XYZ file of C-alpha atoms in Angstrom:
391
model
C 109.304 74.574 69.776
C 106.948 76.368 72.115
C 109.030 78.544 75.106
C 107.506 79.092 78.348
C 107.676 82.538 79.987
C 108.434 80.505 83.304
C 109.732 76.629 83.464
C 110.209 75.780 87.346
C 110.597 71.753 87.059
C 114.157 71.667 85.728
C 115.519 73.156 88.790
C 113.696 70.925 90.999
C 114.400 68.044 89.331
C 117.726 68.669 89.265
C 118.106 68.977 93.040
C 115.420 66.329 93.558
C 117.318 64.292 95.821
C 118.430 67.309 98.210
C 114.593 68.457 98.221
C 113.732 64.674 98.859
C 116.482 64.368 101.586
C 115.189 67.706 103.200
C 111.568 66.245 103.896
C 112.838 63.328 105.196
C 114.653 65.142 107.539
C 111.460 67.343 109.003
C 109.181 64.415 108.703
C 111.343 62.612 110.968
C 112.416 65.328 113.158
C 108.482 65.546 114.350
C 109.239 69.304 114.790
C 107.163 71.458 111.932
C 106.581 75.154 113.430
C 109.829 76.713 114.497
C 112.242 74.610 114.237
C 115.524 73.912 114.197
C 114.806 74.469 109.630
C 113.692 77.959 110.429
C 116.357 78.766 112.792
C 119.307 77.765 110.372
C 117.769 79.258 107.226
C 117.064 82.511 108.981
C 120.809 82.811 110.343
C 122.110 81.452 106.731
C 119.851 84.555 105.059
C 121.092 86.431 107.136
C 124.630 85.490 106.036
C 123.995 86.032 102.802
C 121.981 89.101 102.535
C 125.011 90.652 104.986
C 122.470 91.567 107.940
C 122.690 91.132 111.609
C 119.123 89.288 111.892
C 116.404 87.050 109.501
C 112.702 86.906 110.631
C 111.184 83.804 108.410
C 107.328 84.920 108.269
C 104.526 83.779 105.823
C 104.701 85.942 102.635
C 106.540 88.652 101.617
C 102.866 90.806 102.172
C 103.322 89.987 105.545
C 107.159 90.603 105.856
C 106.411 94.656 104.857
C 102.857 95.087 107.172
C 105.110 93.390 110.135
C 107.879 95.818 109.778
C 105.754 98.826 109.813
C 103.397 97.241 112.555
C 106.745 96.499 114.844
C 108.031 100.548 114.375
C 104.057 101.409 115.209
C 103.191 102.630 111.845
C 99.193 103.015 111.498
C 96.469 104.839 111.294
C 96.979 108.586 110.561
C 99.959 107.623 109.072
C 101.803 108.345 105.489
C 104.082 105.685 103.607
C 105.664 106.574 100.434
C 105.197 103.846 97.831
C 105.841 103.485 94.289
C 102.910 104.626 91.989
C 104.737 101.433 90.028
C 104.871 98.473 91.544
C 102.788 95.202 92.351
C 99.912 95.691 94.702
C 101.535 94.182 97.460
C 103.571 96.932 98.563
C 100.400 99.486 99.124
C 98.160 96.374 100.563
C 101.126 96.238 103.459
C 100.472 99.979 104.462
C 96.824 99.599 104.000
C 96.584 96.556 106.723
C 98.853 98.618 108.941
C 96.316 101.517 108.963
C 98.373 103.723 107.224
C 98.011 105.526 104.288
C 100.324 105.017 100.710
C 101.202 108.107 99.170
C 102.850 106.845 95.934
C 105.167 108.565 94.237
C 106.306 108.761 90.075
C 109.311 106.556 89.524
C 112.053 107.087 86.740
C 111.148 105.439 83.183
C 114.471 104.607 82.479
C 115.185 102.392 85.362
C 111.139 101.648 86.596
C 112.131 102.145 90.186
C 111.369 105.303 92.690
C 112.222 108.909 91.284
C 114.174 110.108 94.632
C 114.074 113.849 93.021
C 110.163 113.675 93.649
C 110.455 112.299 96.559
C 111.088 115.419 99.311
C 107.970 116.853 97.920
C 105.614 113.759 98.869
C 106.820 113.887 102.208
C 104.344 115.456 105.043
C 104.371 115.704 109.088
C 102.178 112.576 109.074
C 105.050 110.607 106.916
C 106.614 107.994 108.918
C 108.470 105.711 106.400
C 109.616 104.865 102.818
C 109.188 101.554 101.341
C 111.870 101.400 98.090
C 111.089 98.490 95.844
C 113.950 96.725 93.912
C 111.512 96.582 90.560
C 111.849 93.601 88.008
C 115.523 92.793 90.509
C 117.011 95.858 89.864
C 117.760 97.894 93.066
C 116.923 101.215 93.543
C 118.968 104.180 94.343
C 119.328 103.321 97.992
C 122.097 106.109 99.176
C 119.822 108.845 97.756
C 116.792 107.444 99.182
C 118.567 106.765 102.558
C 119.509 110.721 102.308
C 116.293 111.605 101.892
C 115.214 109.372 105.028
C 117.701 110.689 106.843
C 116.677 114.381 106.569
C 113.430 114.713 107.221
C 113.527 111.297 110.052
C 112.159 108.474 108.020
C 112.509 104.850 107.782
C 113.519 103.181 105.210
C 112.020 99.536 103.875
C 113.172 97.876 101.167
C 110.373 95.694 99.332
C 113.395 92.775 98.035
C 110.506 90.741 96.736
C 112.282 90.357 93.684
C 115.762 91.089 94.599
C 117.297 88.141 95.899
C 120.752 88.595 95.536
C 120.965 91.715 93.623
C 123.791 94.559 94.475
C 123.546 97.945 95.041
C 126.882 99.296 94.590
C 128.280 95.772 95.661
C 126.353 95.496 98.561
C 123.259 92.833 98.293
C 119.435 93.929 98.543
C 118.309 93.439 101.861
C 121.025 95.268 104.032
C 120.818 98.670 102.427
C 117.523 100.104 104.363
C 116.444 99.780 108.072
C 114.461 96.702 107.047
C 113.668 94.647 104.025
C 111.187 92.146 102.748
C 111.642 89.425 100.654
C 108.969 87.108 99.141
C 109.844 83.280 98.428
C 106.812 82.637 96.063
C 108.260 79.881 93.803
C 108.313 82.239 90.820
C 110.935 83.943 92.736
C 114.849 83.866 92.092
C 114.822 81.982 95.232
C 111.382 80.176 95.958
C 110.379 77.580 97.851
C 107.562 75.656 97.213
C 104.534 77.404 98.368
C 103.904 80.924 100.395
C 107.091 81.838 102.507
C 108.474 85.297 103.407
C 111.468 86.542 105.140
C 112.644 89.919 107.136
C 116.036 91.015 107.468
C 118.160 93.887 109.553
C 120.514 95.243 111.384
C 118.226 96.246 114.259
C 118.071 93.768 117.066
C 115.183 95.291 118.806
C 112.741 95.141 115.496
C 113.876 91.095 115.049
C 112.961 90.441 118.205
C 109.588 92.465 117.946
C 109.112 91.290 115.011
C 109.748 87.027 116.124
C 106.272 87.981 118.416
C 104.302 89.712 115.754
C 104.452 86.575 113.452
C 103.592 84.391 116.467
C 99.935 85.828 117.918
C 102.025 88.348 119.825
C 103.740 86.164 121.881
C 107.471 85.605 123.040
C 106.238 82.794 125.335
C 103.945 80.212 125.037
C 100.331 81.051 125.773
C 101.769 84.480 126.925
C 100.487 87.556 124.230
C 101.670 90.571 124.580
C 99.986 92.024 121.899
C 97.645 91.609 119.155
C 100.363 89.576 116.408
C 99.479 87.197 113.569
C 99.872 83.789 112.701
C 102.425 84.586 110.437
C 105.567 81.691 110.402
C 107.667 80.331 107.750
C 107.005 76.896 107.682
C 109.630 74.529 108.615
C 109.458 72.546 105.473
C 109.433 75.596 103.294
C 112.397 76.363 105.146
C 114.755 72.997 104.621
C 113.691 73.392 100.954
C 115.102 76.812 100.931
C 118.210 76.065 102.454
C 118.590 73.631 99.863
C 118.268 76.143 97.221
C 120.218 79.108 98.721
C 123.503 77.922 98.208
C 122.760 77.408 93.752
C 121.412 81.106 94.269
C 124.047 83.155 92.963
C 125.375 80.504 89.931
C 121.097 80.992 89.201
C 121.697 84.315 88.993
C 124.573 84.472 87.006
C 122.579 82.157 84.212
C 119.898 85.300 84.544
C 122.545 87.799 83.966
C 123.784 85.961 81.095
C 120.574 85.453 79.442
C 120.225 89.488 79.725
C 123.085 90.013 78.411
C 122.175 87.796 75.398
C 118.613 89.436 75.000
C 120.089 92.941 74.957
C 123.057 92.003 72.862
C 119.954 89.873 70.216
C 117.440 92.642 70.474
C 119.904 95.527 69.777
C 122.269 96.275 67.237
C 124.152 98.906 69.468
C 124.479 96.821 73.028
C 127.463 97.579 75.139
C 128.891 96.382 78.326
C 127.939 99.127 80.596
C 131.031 100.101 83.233
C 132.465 96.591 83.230
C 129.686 94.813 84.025
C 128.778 91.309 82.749
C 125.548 92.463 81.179
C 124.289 94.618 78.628
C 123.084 98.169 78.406
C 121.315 99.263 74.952
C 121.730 102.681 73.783
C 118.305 104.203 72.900
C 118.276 106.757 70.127
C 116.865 110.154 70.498
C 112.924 109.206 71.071
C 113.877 106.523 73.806
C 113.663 103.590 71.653
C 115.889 100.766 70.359
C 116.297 100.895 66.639
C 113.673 97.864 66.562
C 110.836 100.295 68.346
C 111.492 98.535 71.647
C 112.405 100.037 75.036
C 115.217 97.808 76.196
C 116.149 97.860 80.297
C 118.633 100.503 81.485
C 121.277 100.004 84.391
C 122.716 102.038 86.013
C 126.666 101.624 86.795
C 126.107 101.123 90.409
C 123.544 98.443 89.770
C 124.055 94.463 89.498
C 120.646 93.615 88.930
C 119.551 89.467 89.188
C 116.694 89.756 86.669
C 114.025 88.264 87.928
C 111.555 89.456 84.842
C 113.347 91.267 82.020
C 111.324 93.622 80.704
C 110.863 95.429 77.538
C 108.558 98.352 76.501
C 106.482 98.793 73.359
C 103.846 101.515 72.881
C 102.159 98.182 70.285
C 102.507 95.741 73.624
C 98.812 94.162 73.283
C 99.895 93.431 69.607
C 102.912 92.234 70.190
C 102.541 89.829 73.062
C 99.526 88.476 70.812
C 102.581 88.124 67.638
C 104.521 86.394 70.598
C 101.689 83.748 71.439
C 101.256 82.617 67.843
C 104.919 81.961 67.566
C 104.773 80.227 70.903
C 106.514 82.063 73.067
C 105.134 82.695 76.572
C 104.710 86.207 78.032
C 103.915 88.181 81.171
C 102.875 91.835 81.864
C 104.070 93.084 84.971
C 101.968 94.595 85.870
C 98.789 95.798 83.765
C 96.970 97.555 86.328
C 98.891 100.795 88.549
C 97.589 100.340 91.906
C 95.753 103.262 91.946
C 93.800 102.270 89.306
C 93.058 99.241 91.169
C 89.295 98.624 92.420
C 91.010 97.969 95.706
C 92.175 101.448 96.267
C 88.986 103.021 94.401
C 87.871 104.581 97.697
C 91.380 106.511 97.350
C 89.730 108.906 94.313
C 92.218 108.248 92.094
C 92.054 109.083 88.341
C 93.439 107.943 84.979
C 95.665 110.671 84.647
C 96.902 111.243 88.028
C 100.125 109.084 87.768
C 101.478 109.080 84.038
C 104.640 107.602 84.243
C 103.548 104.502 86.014
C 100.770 104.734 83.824
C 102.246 104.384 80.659
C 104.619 101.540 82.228
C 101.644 99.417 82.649
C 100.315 99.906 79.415
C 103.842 99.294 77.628
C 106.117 96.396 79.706
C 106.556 93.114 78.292
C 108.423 90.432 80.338
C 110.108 88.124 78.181
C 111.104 84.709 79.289
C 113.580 84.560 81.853
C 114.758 81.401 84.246
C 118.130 80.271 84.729
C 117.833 76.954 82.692
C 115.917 78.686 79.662
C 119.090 77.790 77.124
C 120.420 79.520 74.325
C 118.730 77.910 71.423
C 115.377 78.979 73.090
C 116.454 82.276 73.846
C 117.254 82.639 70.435
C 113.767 81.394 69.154
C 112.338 84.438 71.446
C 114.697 87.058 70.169
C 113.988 85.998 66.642
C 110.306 85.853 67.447
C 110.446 89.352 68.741
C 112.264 91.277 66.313
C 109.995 89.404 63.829
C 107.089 90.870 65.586
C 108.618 94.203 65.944
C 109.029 94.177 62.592
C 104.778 94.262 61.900
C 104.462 96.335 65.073
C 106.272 99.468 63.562
């Protein structure tokens, strides 16, 4: 039996009526850009995420470039970024003008070192963009201390984090502003591009409603030089279909990491009362199988929406994977600095290890809510058996 890394059609399929019902209802309503879809989902995101305000925009690209345009974040400016994360999150700063200064992020967790982060931070810094890696929240209180100190703001990149908890509070509420991505691949996707903003600040929502809209607050009237940058009505009903299955979605995810530690590891444990694993690596940060296995910390309630593991034989073992028909992903193989895009930055091989060896070591096995335990099992057996000629 062949396993996908990613099977979308079961969930839609089973909520193909809803999804059905939901077009109906903007087809008939005759109202596509703005509507009444868009205004609901954004005050039921809101809800949920535990925020004041929701900005529905195009993409989650577009969620992080509008917050920083709306605070005035541009040229001769400094953002700190991850040196590991998906492009997306330096592109933002770059279209705003500003510069990314990335910094190193912890290897155990794969999210933003806060230790090294007082020492990126310059008179020209203006903001910090956290990023909730693979669904696992960063340390937000230590970041936000950080902020605090030396005047920053704080963005959280939630492109992956839909529902995840950061010392019981959910991703999305825990900077000045976050940005979430609804790519379909995503915990909670919809079925094309759509984006969302949320926060506390009632000035930046409403700054931010003209950005996405050409820079206007009334029609024909432009106050500024905005985007065309709205969620799309339909994308919207679809979501608000979805949103309410979210957490039970995520609870399959946490189950199904729980099940791959627990397989992959003869020395799992429940970590602090939570309902998912934490392996114990021995003294050369490996699992006694040669495999980095994902480490959470006890404030964390990640949703999963990769789960990654780390092998210095990845190429080899991904290829093992393949033959055995199990579908793979790396996330990501490429730092950003490395990128072509950012070659005019002078970067070097070299000049960010940690992030660095990341790329050339993550696996991400395959994770969805409706993967099932017999195929679950096929990958864990798959793995260890490729472990096994990958010493």
């Amino acid at each position: 039996m062949k396993v996908p890394f990613l099977d979308l059609k079961p969930t839609h399929q089973a909520l193909q009526s809803e999804l059905e019902a939901a077009f109906r209802r903007v087809l008939a309503s005759g109202n596509y850009i703005l509507g009444t879809e868009v205004q609901a989902f954004e005050a039921e995101f809101a809800a949920y995420c535990g925020t004041r305000h929701c900005v529905g925009v195009g993409n989650g690209l577009d969620a992080l470039q509008l917050i920083l345009r709306a605070w005035g974040i541009g040229a001769g400016d400094e953002v700190i970024v991850p040196s590991n994360t998906y492009i997306a999150t330096w592109l933002a700063v770059s279209h705003a003008g500003a510069t990314p200064v990335p910094v190193e992020p912890l290897a155990a967790t794969c999210n933003l070192d806060v230790a090294r982060l007082a020492v990126a931070i310059t008179p020209r810094t203006r903001a910090i963009i956290a990023v909730h890696l693979y669904g696992q929240p960063a340390d937000m209180d230590a970041i936000n201390a950080v902020a605090r100190e030396h005047g920053l703001k704080v963005i959280e990149d939630a492109a992956q984090a839909h529902g995840a908890r950061y010392k019981g509070r959910r991703a999305g509420s825990l900077g000045d502003a976050a940005g979430f991505s609804f790519y379909p691949g995503k915990n909670l996707g919809t079925l094309g591009d759509g984006g969302a903003i949320t926060t506390n600040d009632a000035q930046l929502a409403e700054q931010l409603r003209a950005w996405r809209n050409y820079g206007s607050r009334s029609k024909y009237h432009n106050e500024f030089k905005g985007f065309n940058s709205r969620l799309d009505e339909l994308q919207a009903a679809l979501l608000r279909v979805k949103l309410p299955h979210l957490d039970a979605w995520n609870a399959a995810r946490q189950q199904l990491a729980l099940a791959y530690l627990n397989g992959l590891t003869d020395r799992a444990q429940t970590h602090h009362g939570e309902q998912y694993g934490n392996a114990q690596p021995n003294s050369d940060g490996l699992a006694g199988n040669g495999l980095v296995l994902p480490e959470v910390p006890h404030w964390a309630s990640p949703v999963w929406h990769v789960f990654v593991v780390r092998s210095r034989q990845r190429d080899a073992l991904q290829q093992q994977l393949a033959q055995a028909g199990i579908g793979t992903l790396v996330h990501y193989p490429i730092p950003p600095h490395l990128q072509p895009a950012y070659a005019d930055a002078g970067y070097r091989s070299g000049d960010f290890p940690i992030a660095e060896q990341l790329h050339r070591e993550v696996l991400s096995l395959p994770m969805y809510p409706q993967l099932g335990l017999t195929a679950q099992q096929q990958v864990i057996a798959a793995l260890m058996a490729g472990t096994a000629h990958c010493p």
